Coordinates of N, CA, C and O and ligand atoms in Angstrom, one line a residue:
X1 N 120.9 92.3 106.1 CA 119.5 92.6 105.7 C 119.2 94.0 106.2 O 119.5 94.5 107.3
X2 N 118.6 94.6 105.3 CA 118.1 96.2 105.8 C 117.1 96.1 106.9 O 116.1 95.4 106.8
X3 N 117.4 97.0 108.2 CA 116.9 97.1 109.4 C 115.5 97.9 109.1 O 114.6 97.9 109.9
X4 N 115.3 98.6 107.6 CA 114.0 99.4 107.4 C 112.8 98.5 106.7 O 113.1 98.0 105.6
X5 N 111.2 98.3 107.4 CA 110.8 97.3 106.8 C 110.3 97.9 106.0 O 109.8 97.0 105.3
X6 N 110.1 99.2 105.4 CA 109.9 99.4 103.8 C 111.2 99.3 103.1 O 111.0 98.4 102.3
X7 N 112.2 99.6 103.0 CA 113.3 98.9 102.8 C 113.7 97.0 102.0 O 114.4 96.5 101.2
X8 N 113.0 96.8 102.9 CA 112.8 94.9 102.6 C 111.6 94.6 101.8 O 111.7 93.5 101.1
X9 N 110.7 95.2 101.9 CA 109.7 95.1 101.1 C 109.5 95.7 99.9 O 108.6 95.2 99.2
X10 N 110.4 96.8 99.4 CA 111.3 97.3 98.1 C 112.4 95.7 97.6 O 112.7 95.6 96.4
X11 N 112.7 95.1 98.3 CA 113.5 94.0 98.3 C 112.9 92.7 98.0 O 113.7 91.8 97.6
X12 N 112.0 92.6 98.2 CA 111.0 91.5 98.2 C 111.4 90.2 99.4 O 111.2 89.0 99.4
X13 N 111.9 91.2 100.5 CA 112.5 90.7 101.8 C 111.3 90.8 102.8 O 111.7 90.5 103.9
X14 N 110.1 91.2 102.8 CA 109.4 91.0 103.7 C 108.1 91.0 102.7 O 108.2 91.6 101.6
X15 N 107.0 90.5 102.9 CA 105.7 90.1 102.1 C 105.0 91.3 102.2 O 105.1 91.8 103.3
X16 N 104.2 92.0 101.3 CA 103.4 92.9 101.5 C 102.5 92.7 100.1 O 103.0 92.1 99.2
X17 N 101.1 93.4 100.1 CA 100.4 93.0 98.8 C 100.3 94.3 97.8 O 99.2 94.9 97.7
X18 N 101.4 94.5 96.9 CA 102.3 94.8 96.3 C 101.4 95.3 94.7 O 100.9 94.4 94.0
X19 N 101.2 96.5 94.4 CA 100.1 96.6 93.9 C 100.8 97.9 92.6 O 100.1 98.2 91.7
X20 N 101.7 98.4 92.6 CA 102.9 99.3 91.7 C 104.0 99.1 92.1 O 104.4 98.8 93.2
X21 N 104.6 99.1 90.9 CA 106.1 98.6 91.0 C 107.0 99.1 89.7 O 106.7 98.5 88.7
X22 N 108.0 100.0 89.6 CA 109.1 100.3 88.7 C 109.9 100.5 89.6 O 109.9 100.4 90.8
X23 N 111.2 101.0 88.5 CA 112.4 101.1 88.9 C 112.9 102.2 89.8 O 114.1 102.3 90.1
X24 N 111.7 103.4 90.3 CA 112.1 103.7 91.5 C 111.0 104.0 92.6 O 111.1 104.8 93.5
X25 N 109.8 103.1 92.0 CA 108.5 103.7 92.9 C 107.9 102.3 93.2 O 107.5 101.5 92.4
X26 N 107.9 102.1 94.8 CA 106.9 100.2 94.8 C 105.2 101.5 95.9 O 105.1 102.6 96.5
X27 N 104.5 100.4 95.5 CA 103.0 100.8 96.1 C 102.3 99.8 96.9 O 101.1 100.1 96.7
X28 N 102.4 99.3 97.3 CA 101.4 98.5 98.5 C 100.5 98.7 99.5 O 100.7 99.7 100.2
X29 N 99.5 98.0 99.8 CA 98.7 98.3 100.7 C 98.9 98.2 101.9 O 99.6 97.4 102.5
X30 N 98.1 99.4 102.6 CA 98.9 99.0 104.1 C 98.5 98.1 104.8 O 97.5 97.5 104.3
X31 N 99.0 97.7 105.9 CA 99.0 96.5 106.8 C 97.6 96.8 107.8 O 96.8 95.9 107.9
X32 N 97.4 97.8 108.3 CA 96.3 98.2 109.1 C 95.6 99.7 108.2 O 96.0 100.9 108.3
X33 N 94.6 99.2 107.2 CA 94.2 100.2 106.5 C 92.9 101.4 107.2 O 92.0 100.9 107.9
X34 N 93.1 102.6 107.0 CA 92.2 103.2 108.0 C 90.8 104.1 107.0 O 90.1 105.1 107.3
X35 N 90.8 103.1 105.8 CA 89.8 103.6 104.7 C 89.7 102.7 104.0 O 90.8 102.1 103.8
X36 N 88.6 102.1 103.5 CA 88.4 101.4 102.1 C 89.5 101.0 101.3 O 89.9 99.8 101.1
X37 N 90.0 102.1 100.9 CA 91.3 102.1 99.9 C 92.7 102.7 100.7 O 92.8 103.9 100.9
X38 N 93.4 102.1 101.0 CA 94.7 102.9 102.0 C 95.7 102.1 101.5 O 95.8 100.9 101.7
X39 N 96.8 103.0 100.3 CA 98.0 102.7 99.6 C 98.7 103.2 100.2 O 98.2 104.1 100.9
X40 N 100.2 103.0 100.2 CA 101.2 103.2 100.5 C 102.2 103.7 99.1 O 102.2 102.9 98.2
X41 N 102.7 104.3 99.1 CA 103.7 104.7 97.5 C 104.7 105.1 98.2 O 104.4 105.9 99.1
X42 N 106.1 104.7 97.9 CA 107.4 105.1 98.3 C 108.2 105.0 97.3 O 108.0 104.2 96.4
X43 N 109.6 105.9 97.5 CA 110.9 105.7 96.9 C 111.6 104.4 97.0 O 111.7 104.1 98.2
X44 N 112.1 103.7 96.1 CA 112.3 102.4 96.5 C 113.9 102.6 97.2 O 114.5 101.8 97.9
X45 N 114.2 103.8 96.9 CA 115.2 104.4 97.4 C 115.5 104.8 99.0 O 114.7 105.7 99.3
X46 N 116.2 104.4 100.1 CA 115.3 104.7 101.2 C 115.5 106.6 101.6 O 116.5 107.3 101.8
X47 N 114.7 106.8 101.5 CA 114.8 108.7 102.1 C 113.9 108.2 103.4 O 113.0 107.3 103.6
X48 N 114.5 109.4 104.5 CA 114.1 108.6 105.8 C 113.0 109.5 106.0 O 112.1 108.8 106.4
X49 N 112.7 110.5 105.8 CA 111.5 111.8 106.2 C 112.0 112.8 104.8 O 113.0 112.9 104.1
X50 N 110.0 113.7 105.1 CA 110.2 114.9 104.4 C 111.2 115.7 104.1 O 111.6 116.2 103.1
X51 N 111.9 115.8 106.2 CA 112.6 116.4 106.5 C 114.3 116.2 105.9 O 115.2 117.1 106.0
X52 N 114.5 115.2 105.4 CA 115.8 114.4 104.8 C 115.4 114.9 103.0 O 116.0 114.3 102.0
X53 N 114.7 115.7 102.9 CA 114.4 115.6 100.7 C 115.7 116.2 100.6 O 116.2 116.6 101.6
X54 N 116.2 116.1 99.5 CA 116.9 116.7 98.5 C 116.7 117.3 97.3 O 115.9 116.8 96.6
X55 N 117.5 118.4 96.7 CA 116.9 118.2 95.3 C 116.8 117.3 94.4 O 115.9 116.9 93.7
X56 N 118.4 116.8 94.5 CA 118.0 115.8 93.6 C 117.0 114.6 93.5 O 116.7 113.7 92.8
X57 N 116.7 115.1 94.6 CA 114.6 113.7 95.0 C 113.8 114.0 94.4 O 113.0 113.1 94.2
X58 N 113.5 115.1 93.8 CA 112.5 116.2 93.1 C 111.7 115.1 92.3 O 110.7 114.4 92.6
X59 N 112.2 115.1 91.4 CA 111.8 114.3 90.1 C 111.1 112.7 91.0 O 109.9 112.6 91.0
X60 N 111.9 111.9 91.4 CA 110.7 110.8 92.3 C 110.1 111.4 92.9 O 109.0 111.4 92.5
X61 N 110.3 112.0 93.6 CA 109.0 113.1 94.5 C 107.9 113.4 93.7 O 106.8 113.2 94.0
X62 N 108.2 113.7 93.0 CA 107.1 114.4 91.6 C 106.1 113.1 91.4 O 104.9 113.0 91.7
X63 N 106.9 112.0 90.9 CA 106.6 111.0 90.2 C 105.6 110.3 91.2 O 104.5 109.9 90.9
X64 N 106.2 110.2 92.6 CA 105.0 109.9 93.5 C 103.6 110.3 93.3 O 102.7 109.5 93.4
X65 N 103.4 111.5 92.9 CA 101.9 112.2 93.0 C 101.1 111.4 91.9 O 99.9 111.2 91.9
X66 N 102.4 111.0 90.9 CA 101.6 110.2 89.0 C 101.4 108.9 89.6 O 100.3 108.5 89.2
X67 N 101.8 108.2 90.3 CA 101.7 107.0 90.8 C 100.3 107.4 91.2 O 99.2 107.2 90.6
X68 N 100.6 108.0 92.5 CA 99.1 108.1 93.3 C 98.0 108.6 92.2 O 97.0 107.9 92.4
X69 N 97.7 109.3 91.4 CA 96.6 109.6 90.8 C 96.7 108.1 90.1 O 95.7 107.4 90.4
X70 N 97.5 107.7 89.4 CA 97.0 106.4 88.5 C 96.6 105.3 89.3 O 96.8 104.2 88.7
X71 N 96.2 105.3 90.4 CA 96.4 103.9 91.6 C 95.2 103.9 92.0 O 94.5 102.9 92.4
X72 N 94.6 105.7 92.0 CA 93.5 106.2 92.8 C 92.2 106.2 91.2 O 91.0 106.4 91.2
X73 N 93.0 106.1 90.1 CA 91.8 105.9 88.9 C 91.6 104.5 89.1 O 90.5 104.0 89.3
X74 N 92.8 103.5 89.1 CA 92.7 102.3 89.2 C 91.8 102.3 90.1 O 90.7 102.4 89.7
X75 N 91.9 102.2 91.5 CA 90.9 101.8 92.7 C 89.7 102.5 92.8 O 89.1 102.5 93.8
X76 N 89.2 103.2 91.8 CA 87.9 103.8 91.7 C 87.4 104.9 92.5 O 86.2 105.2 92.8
X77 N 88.7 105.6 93.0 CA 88.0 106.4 94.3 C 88.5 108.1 93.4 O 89.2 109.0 93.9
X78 N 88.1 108.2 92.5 CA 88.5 109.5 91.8 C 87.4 110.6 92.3 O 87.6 111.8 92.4
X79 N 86.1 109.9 92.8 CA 85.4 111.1 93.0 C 85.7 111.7 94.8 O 84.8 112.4 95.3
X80 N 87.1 111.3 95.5 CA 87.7 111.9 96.2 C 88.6 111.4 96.9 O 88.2 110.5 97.7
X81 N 89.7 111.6 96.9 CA 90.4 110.9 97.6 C 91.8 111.9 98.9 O 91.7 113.1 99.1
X82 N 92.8 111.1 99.4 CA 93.4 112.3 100.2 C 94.8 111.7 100.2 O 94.9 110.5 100.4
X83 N 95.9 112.6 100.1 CA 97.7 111.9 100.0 C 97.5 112.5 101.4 O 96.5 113.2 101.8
X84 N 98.7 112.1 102.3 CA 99.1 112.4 103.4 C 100.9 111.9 103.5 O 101.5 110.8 103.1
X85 N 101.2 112.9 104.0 CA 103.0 112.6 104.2 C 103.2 113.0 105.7 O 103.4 114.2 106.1
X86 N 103.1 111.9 106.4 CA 103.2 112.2 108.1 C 105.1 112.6 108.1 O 105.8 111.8 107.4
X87 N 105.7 113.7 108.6 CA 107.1 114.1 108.9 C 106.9 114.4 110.2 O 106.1 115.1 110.8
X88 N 108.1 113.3 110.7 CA 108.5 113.5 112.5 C 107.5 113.3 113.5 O 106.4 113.8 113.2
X89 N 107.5 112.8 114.7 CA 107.3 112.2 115.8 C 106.0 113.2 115.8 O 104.9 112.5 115.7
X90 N 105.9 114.5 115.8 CA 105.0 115.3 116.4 C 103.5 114.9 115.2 O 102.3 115.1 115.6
X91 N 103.7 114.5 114.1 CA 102.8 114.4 113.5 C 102.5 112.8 113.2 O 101.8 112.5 112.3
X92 N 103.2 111.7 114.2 CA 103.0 110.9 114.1 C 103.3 109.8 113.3 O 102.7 108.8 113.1
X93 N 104.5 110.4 112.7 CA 105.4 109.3 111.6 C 105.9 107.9 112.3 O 106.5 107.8 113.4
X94 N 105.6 106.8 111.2 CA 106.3 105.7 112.6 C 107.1 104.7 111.6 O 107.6 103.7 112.0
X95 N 107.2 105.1 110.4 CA 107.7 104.3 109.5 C 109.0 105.4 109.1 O 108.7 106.3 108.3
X96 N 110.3 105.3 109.4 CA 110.9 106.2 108.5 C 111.5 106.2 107.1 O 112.5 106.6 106.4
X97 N 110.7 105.6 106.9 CA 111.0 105.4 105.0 C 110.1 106.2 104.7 O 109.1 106.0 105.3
X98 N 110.2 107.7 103.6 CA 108.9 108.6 103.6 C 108.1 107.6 102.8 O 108.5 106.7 102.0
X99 N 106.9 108.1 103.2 CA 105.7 107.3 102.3 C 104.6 108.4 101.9 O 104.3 109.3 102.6
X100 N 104.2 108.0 100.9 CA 102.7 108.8 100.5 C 101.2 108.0 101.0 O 100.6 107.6 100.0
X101 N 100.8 107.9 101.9 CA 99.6 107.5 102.2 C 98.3 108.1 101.1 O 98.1 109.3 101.0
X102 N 97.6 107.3 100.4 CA 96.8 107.6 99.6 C 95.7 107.1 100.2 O 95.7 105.9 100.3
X103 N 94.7 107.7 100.7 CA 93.4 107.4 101.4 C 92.0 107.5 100.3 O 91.8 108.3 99.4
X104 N 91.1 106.3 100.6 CA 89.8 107.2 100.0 C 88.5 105.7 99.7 O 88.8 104.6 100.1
X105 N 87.6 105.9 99.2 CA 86.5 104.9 99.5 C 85.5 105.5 100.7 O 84.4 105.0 101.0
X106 N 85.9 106.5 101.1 CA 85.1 107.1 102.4 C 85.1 108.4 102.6 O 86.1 109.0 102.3
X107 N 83.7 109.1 103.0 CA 84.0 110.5 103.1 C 85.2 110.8 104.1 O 85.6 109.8 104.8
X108 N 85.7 111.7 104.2 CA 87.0 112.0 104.9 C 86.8 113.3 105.7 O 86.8 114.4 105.1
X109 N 86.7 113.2 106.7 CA 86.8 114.1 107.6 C 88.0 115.7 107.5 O 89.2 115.5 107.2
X110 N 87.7 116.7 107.7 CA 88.6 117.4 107.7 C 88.4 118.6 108.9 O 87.3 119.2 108.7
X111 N 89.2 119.1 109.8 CA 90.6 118.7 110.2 C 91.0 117.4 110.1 O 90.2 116.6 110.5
X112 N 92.1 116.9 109.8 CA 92.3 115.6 109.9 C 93.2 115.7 112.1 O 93.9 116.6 112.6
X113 N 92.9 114.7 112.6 CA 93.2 114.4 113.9 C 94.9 114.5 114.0 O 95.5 114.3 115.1
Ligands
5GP201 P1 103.1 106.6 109.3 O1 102.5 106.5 110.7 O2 104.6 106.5 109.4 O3 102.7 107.8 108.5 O4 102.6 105.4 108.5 C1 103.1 104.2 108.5 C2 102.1 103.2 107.9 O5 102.8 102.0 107.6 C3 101.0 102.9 108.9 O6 99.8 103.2 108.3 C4 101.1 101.4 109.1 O7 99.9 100.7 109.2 C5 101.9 100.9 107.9 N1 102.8 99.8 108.1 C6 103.7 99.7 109.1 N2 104.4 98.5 108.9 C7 103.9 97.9 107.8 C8 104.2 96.7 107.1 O8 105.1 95.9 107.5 N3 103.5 96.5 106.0 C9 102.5 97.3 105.5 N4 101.9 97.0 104.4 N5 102.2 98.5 106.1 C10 102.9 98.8 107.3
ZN202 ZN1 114.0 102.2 104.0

């Protein structure tokens, strides 16, 4: 079994509430949400960090953003919302599967912490 728990949950090896899904993009909500609306959108493919892209990632990379806006009309938060891509320890990444964090339901602060 894959030691990555987004990894298993692309697998339908660990439970999550599972909200997009094709053949190379799953979306789920997160476990400890820190807004109203807090998705998760990943490669079902595992890429470990930003810092790991390739070109040939391009194109799912891209497709992540189509995901997140159609997820963010779904969930009603079009009048603002915020992607975030935490890369490496210093910025507080704790999942290494990359993920697109899609935030929103709440004004949002900026600087972000
Ligand atoms: P990071 O800190 O790496 O940018 O974000 C990881 C995110 O994954 C966190 O917001 C955390 O709450 C979420 N997370 C960690 N483990 C799980 C899990 O097993 N299921 C779900 N749904 N979210 C998780
Ligand atoms: Zn993984």
């Amino acid at each position: 079994m894959s030691e990555c728990i987004f990894c298993r949950i692309v697998q339908g090896m660990a439970p999550a509430r599972v909200i997009y899904r094709d053949e190379e993009i799953t979306a789920f909500h997160d476990i400890n949400p820190q807004a109203p609306v807090h998705i998760l959108i990943i490669p079902n493919r595992h890429i470990t960090s930003v810092a790991c892209i390739e070109p040939g990632d391009a194109n799912t990379l891209g497709r992540l953003f189509l995901v997140a806006r159609q997820l963010a009309e779904q969930e009603n938060i079009t009048d603002g919302y915020r992607i975030v891509v935490n890369s490496g320890r210093m910025a507080g990444q704790s999942v290494y599967h990359l993920h697109m964090h899609l935030l929103g339901g709440r004004r949002l602060s900026w600087p972000p912490g």
